[in-house]
Short mmCIF file of C-alpha atoms and ligand atoms in Angstrom, two decimals:
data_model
loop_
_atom_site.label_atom_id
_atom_site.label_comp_id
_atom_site.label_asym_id
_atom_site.label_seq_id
_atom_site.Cartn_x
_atom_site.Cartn_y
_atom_site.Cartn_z
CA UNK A 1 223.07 168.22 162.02
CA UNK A 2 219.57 167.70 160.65
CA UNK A 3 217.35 170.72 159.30
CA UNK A 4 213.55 170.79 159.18
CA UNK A 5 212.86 171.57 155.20
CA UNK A 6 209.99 169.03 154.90
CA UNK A 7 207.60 167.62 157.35
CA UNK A 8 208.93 164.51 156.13
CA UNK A 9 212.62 165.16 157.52
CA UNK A 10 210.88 164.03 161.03
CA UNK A 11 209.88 160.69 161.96
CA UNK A 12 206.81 159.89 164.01
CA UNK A 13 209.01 159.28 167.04
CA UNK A 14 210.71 162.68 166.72
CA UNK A 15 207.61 164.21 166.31
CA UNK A 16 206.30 162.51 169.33
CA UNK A 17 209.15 163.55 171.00
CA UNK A 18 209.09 167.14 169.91
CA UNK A 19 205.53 166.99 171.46
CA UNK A 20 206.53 165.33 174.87
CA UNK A 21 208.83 168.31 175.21
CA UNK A 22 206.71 170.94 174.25
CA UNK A 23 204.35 169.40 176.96
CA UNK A 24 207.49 169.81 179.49
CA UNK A 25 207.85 173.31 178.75
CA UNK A 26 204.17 173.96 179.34
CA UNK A 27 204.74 172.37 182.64
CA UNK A 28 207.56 173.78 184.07
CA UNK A 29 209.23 176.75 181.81
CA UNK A 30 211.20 177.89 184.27
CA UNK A 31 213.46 174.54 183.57
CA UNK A 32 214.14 175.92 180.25
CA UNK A 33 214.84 179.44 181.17
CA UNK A 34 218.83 179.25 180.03
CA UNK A 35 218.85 176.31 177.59
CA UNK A 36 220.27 178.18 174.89
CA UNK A 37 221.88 180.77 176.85
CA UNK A 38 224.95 182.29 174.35
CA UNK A 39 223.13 180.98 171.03
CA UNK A 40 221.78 182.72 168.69
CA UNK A 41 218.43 182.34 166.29
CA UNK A 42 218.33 184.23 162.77
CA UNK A 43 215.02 184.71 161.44
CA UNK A 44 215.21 185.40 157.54
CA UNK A 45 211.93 186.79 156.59
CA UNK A 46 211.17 187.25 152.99
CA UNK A 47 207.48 187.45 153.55
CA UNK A 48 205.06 188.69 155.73
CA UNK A 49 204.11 187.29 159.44
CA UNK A 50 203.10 187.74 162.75
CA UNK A 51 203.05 184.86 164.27
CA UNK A 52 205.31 182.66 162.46
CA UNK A 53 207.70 185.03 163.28
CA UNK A 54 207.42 186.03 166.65
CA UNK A 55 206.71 182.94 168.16
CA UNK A 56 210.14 181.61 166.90
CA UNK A 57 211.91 185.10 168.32
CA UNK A 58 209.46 184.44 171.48
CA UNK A 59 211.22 180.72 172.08
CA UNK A 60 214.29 181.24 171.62
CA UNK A 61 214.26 184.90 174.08
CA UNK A 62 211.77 182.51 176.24
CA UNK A 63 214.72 179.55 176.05
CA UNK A 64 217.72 182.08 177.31
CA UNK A 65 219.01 182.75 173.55
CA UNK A 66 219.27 185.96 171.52
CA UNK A 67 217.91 186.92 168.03
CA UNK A 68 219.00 189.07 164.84
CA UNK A 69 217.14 188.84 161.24
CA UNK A 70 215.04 190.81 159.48
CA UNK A 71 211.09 190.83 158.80
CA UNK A 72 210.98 191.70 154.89
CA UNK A 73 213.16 191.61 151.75
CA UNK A 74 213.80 195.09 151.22
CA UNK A 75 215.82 194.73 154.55
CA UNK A 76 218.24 192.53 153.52
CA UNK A 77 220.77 192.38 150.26
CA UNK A 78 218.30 189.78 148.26
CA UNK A 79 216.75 193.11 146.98
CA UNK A 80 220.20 194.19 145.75
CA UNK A 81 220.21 190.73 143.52
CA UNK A 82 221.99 188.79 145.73
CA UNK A 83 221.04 185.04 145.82
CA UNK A 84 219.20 183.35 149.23
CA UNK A 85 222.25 181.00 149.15
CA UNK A 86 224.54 183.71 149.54
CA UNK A 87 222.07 185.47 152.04
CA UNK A 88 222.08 182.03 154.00
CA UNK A 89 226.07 181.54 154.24
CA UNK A 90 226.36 185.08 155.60
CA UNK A 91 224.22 184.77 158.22
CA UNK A 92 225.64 181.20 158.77
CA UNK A 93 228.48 183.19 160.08
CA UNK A 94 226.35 184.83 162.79
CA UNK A 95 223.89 182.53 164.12
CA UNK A 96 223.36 178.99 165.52
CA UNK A 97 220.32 178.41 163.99
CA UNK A 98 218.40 179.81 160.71
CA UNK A 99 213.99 179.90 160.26
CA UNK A 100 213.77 181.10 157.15
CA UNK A 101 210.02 182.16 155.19
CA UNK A 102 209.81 182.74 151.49
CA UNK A 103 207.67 183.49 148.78
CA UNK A 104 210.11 181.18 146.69
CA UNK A 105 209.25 177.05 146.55
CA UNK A 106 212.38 175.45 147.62
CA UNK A 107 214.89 177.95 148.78
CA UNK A 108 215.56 176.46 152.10
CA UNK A 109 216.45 173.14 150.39
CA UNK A 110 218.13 175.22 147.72
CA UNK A 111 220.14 176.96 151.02
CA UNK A 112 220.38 174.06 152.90
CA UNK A 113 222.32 172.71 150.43
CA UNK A 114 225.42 175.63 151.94
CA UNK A 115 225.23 175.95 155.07
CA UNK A 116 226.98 174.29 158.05
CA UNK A 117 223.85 174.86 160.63
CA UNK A 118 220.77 174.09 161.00
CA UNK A 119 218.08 175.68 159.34
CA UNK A 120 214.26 175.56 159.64
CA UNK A 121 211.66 176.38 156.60
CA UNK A 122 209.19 178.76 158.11
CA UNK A 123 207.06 178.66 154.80
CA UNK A 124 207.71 178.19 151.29
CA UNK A 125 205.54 180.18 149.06
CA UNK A 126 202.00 177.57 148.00
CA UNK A 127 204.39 174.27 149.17
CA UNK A 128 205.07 173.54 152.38
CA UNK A 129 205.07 174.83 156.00
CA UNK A 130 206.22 172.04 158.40
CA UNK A 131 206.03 174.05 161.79
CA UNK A 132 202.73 174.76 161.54
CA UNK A 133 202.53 171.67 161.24
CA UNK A 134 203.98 170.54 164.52
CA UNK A 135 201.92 172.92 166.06
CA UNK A 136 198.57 171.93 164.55
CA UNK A 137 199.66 168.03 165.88
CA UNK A 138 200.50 169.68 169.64
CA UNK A 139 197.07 171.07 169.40
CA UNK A 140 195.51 167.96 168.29
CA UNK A 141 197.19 165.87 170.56
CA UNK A 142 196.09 168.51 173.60
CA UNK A 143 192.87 168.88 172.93
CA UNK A 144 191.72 165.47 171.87
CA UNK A 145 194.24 162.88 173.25
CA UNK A 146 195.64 161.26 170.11
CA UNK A 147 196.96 161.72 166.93
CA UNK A 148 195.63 158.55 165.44
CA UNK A 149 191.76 157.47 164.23
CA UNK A 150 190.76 160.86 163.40
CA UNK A 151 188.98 162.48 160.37
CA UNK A 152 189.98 165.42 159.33
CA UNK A 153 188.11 168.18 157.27
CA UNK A 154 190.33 170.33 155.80
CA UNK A 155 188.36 173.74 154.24
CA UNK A 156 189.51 176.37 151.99
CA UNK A 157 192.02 176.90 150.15
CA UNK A 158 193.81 173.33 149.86
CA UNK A 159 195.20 174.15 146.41
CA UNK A 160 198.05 177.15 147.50
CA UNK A 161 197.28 177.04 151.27
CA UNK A 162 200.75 175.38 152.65
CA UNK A 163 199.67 174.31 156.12
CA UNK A 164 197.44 171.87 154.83
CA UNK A 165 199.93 170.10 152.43
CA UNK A 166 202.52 169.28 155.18
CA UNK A 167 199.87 168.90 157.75
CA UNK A 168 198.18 166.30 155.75
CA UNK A 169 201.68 164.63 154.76
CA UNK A 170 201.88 164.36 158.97
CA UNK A 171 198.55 162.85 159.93
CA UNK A 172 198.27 160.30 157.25
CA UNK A 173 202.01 158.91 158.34
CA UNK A 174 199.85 158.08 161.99
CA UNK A 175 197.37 155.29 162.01
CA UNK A 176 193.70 155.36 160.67
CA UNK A 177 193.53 159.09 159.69
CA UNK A 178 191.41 160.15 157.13
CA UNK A 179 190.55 163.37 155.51
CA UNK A 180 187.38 165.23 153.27
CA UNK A 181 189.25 168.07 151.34
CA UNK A 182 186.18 170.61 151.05
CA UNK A 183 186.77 173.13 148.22
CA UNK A 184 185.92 174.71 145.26
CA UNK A 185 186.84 173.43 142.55
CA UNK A 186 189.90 175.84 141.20
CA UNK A 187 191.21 175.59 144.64
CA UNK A 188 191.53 171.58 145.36
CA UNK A 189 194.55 169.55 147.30
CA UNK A 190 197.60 169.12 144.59
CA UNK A 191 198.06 165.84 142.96
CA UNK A 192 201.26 165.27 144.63
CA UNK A 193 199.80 165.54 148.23
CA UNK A 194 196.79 163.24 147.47
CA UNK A 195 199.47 160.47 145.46
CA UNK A 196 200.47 159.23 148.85
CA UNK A 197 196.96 158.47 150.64
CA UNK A 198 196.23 155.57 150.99
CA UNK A 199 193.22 154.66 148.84
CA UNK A 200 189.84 155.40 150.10
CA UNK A 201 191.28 157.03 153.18
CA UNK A 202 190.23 160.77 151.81
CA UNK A 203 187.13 162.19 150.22
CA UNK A 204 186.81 165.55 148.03
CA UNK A 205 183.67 167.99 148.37
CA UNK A 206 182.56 171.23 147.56
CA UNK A 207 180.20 171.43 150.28
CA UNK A 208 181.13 172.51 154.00
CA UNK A 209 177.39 171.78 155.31
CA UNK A 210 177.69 168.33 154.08
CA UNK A 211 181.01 167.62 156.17
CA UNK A 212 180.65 169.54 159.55
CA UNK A 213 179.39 166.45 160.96
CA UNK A 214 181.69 164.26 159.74
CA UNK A 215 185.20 165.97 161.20
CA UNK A 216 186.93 165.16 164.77
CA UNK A 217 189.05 168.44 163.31
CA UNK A 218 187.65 171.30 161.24
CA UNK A 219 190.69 173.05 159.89
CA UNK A 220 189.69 176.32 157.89
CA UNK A 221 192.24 178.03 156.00
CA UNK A 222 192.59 181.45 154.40
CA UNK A 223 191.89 181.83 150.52
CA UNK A 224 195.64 183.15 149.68
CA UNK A 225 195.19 185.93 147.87
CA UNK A 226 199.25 186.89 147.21
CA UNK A 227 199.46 183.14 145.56
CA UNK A 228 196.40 184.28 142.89
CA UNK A 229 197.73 184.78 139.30
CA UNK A 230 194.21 186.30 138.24
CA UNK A 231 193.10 188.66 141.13
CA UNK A 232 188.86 188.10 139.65
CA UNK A 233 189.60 184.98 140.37
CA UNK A 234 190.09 185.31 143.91
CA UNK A 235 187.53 188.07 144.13
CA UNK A 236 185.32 185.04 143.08
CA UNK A 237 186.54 182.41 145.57
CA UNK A 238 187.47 184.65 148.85
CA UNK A 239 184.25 184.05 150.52
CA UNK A 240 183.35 180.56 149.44
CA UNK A 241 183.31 179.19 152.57
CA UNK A 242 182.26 181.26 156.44
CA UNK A 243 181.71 179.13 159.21
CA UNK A 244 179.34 180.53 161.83
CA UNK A 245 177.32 180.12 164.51
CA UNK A 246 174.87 178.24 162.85
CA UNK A 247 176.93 175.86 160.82
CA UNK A 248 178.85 174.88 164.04
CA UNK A 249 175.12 173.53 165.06
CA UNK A 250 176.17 170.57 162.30
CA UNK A 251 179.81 169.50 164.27
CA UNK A 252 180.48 167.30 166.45
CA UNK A 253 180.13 167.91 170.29
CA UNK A 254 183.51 166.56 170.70
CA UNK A 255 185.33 168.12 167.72
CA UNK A 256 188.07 171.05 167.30
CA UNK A 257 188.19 174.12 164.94
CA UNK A 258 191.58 174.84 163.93
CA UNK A 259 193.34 177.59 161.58
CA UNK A 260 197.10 178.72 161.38
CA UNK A 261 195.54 181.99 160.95
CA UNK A 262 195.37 185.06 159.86
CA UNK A 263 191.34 184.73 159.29
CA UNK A 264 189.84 187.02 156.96
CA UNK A 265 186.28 185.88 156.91
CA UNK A 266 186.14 182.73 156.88
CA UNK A 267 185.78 182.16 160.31
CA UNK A 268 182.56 184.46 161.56
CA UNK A 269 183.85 186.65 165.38
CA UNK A 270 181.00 184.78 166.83
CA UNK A 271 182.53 181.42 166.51
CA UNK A 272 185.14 182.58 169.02
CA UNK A 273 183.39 181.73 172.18
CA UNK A 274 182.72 178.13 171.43
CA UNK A 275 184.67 176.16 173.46
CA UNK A 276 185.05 174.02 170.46
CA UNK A 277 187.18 177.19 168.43
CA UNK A 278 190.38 176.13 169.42
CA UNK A 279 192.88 178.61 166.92
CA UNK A 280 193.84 181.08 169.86
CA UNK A 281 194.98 177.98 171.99
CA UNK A 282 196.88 177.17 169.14
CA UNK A 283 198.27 179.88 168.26
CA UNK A 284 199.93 179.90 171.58
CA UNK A 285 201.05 175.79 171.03
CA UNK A 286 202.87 177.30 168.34
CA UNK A 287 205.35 178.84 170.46
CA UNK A 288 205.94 176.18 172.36
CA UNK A 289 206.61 173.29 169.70
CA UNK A 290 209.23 175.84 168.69
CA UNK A 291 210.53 176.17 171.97
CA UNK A 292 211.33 172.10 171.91
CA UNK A 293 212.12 172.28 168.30
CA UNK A 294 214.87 174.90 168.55
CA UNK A 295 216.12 173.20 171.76
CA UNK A 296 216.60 169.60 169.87
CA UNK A 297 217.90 171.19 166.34
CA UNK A 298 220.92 173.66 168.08
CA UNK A 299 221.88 170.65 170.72
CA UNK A 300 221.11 167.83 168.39
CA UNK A 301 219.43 165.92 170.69
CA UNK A 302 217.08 164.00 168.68
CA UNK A 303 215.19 161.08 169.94
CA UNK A 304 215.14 159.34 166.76
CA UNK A 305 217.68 158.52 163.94
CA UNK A 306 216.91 160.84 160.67
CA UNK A 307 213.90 158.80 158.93
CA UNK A 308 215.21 156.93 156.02
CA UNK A 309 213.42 157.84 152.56
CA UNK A 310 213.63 155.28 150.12
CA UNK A 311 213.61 157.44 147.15
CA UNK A 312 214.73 157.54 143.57
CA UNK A 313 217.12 160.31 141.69
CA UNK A 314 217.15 161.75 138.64
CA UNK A 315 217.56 164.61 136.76
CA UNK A 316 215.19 167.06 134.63
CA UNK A 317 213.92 170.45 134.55
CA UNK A 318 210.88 172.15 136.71
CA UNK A 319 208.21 173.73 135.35
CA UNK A 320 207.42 175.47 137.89
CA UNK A 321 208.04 179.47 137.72
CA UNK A 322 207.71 179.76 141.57
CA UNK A 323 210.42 177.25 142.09
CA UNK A 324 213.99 178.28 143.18
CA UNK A 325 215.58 176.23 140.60
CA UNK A 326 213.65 178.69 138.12
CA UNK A 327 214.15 182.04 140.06
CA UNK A 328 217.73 181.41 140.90
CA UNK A 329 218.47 180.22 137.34
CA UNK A 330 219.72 176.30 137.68
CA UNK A 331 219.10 174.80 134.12
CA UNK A 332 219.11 171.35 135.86
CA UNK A 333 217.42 169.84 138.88
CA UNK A 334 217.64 166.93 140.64
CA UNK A 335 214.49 165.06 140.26
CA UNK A 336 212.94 162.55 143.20
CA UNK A 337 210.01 160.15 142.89
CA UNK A 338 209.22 159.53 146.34
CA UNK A 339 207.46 156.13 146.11
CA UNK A 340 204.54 156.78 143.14
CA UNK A 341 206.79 156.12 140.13
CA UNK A 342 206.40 159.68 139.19
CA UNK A 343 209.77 162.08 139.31
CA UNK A 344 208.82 165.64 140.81
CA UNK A 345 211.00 168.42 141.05
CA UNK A 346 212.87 168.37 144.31
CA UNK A 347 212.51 171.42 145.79
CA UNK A 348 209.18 172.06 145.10
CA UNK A 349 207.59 168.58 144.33
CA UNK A 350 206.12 170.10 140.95
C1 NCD B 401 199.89 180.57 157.47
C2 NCD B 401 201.00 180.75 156.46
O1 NCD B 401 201.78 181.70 156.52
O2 NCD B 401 201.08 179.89 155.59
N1 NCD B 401 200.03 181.40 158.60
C3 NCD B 401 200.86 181.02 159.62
O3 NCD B 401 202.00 180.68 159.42
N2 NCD B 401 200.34 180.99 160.85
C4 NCD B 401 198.53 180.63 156.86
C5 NCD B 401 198.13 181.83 156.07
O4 NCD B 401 198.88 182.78 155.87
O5 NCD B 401 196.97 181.82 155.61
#
């Protein structure tokens, strides 16, 4: 059994292979019309989502299965104190297969660490969302042939914006990626997603104008407001960045425009109609990578071996609030230092 915490739980080859089925399904759906006939999907949603959500019910009803879960936390007993562990193993009882979204870092880990099936982390708070990620790399690989020798300008909010940490983790494992992380200041990519780049292979700006021109991908992302400590603060930062009409004038003919949406303004209405917006076809990829990825996870039929991580253990404490080994009260975590000689916490890599 293998669940899908961390972008990094996948190897290229699965990945590769989650896409080659994806691209099946798109083919010829009607193939797939019973594959998980008699199994069922939970979907444990702690925060809120449209398409997150119903794209994983949408796959599995698409792929034969059924579906039970609920969309917020007052649904469900966490809001009368009881842990996501707990949560986890009762539904464990139920299901075949868990997606689970929450504002905490690290409670899938924390509730893998229970369960006897599979589950999938569907977003975890300002850390990590690996299924966008797989749908970001269908896109790419879709619309532009290849996920290798591309640059990639990421926009926005890289600091609590989740997509972009595991989607950068992703493209830099393939060959001669690079990346300009355009944003302000207060809002730049963490320290512990820029430790394992390869030197000179990214560049950091303030400036959006400066690095249309330079992208094969432009991927905005929403300023995310619910992560903000100090709400003027994000008064002050929501709008830094709009493309519109007349900054697409500086991309690429031959480039994308992705977002895992919702927009709020940061993409201009008007920007819809280039053929170069690609975040509706997307949007729809999304369904489909989860499609293949539900299919391998409840049969198990992975192409590739788990990847090995060569990583060191230890122990310590996190000092991070957001973390579950803070909200769920463990005095002690286990502590990992993936490769950069520095021990981060490891659920939520603070
Ligand atoms: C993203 C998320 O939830 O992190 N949305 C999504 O899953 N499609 C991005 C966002 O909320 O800004």
């Amino acid at each position: 059994m293998r669940n899908l915490i961390d972008i990094n739980d996948l190897s290229n080859k699965d990945i590769l292979g989650l896409i080659e089925v994806a691209e099946d399904i798109i083919k010829s759906p009607e193939a797939y019309l019973d594959v998980m006939k008699g199994r069922i999907l939970a979907t444990l949603f702690f925060e809120p989502s449209t398409r997150t959500r119903l794209s994983f019910e949408a796959a599995m009803l698409r792929l034969g299965g059924q579906v039970i879960g609920f969309s917020e936390a007052a649904n469900s007993s966490v809001s009368k104190g009881e842990t996501i562990q707990d949560t986890c193993s009762c539904v464990s009882c139920y299901a075949d297969i868990i997606a689970m979204r929450s504002p905490v870092e690290g409670s899938q880990l924390r509730a893998s660490e229970v369960l006897n099936i599979p589950i999938i982390n569907a977003g975890d708070g300002g850390h990590q969302h690996p299924t966008q990620t797989l749908t970001d790399l269908l896109t790419i690989h879709r619309e532009l042939g290849r996920l290798t020798n591309l640059k990639i300008v990421l926009v926005g909010d890289l600091k609590y914006g989740r997509t972009v940490h595991s989607l950068v983790e992703a493209m830099s494992r393939f060959e001669g990626n690079s990346f300009v992380f355009v944003s302000p200041d207060e809002l730049k990519m963490p320290d512990y997603v820029k430790e394992h780049l390869k030197e000179g292979s990214f560049e950091e700006t303030d400036s959006l104008e400066d690095s249309m021109a330079k992208g094969d991908v432009i991927y905005m992302t929403r300023v995310q407001r619910e992560r903000f400590d100090d709400k003027d603060q994000y008064e002050r930062l929501k709008d830094a960045y709009i493309l519109d009409a007349e900054k697409m004038k500086l991309g690429k003919e031959k480039m994308i425009v992705l977002h895992p949406l919702p927009r709020v303004n940061e993409i201009a209405v008007e920007v819809d109609k280039d053929p170069r917006a690609a975040y509706f076809r997307q949007m729809k990829n999304g369904m489909y990578i989860r499609m293949a990825l539900i299919k391998t996870m409840v049969e198990n039929s992975w192409k590739d071996n788990a990847p090995e991580k060569n990583y060191k253990y230890s122990k310590g404490k996190c000092s991070n609030p957001k973390c579950v080994s803070n909200i769920e009260n463990h005095k002690e975590v286990t502590t990992v230092d993936k490769g950069n000689g520095k021990y981060v916490c490891i659920y939520c890599d603070k």
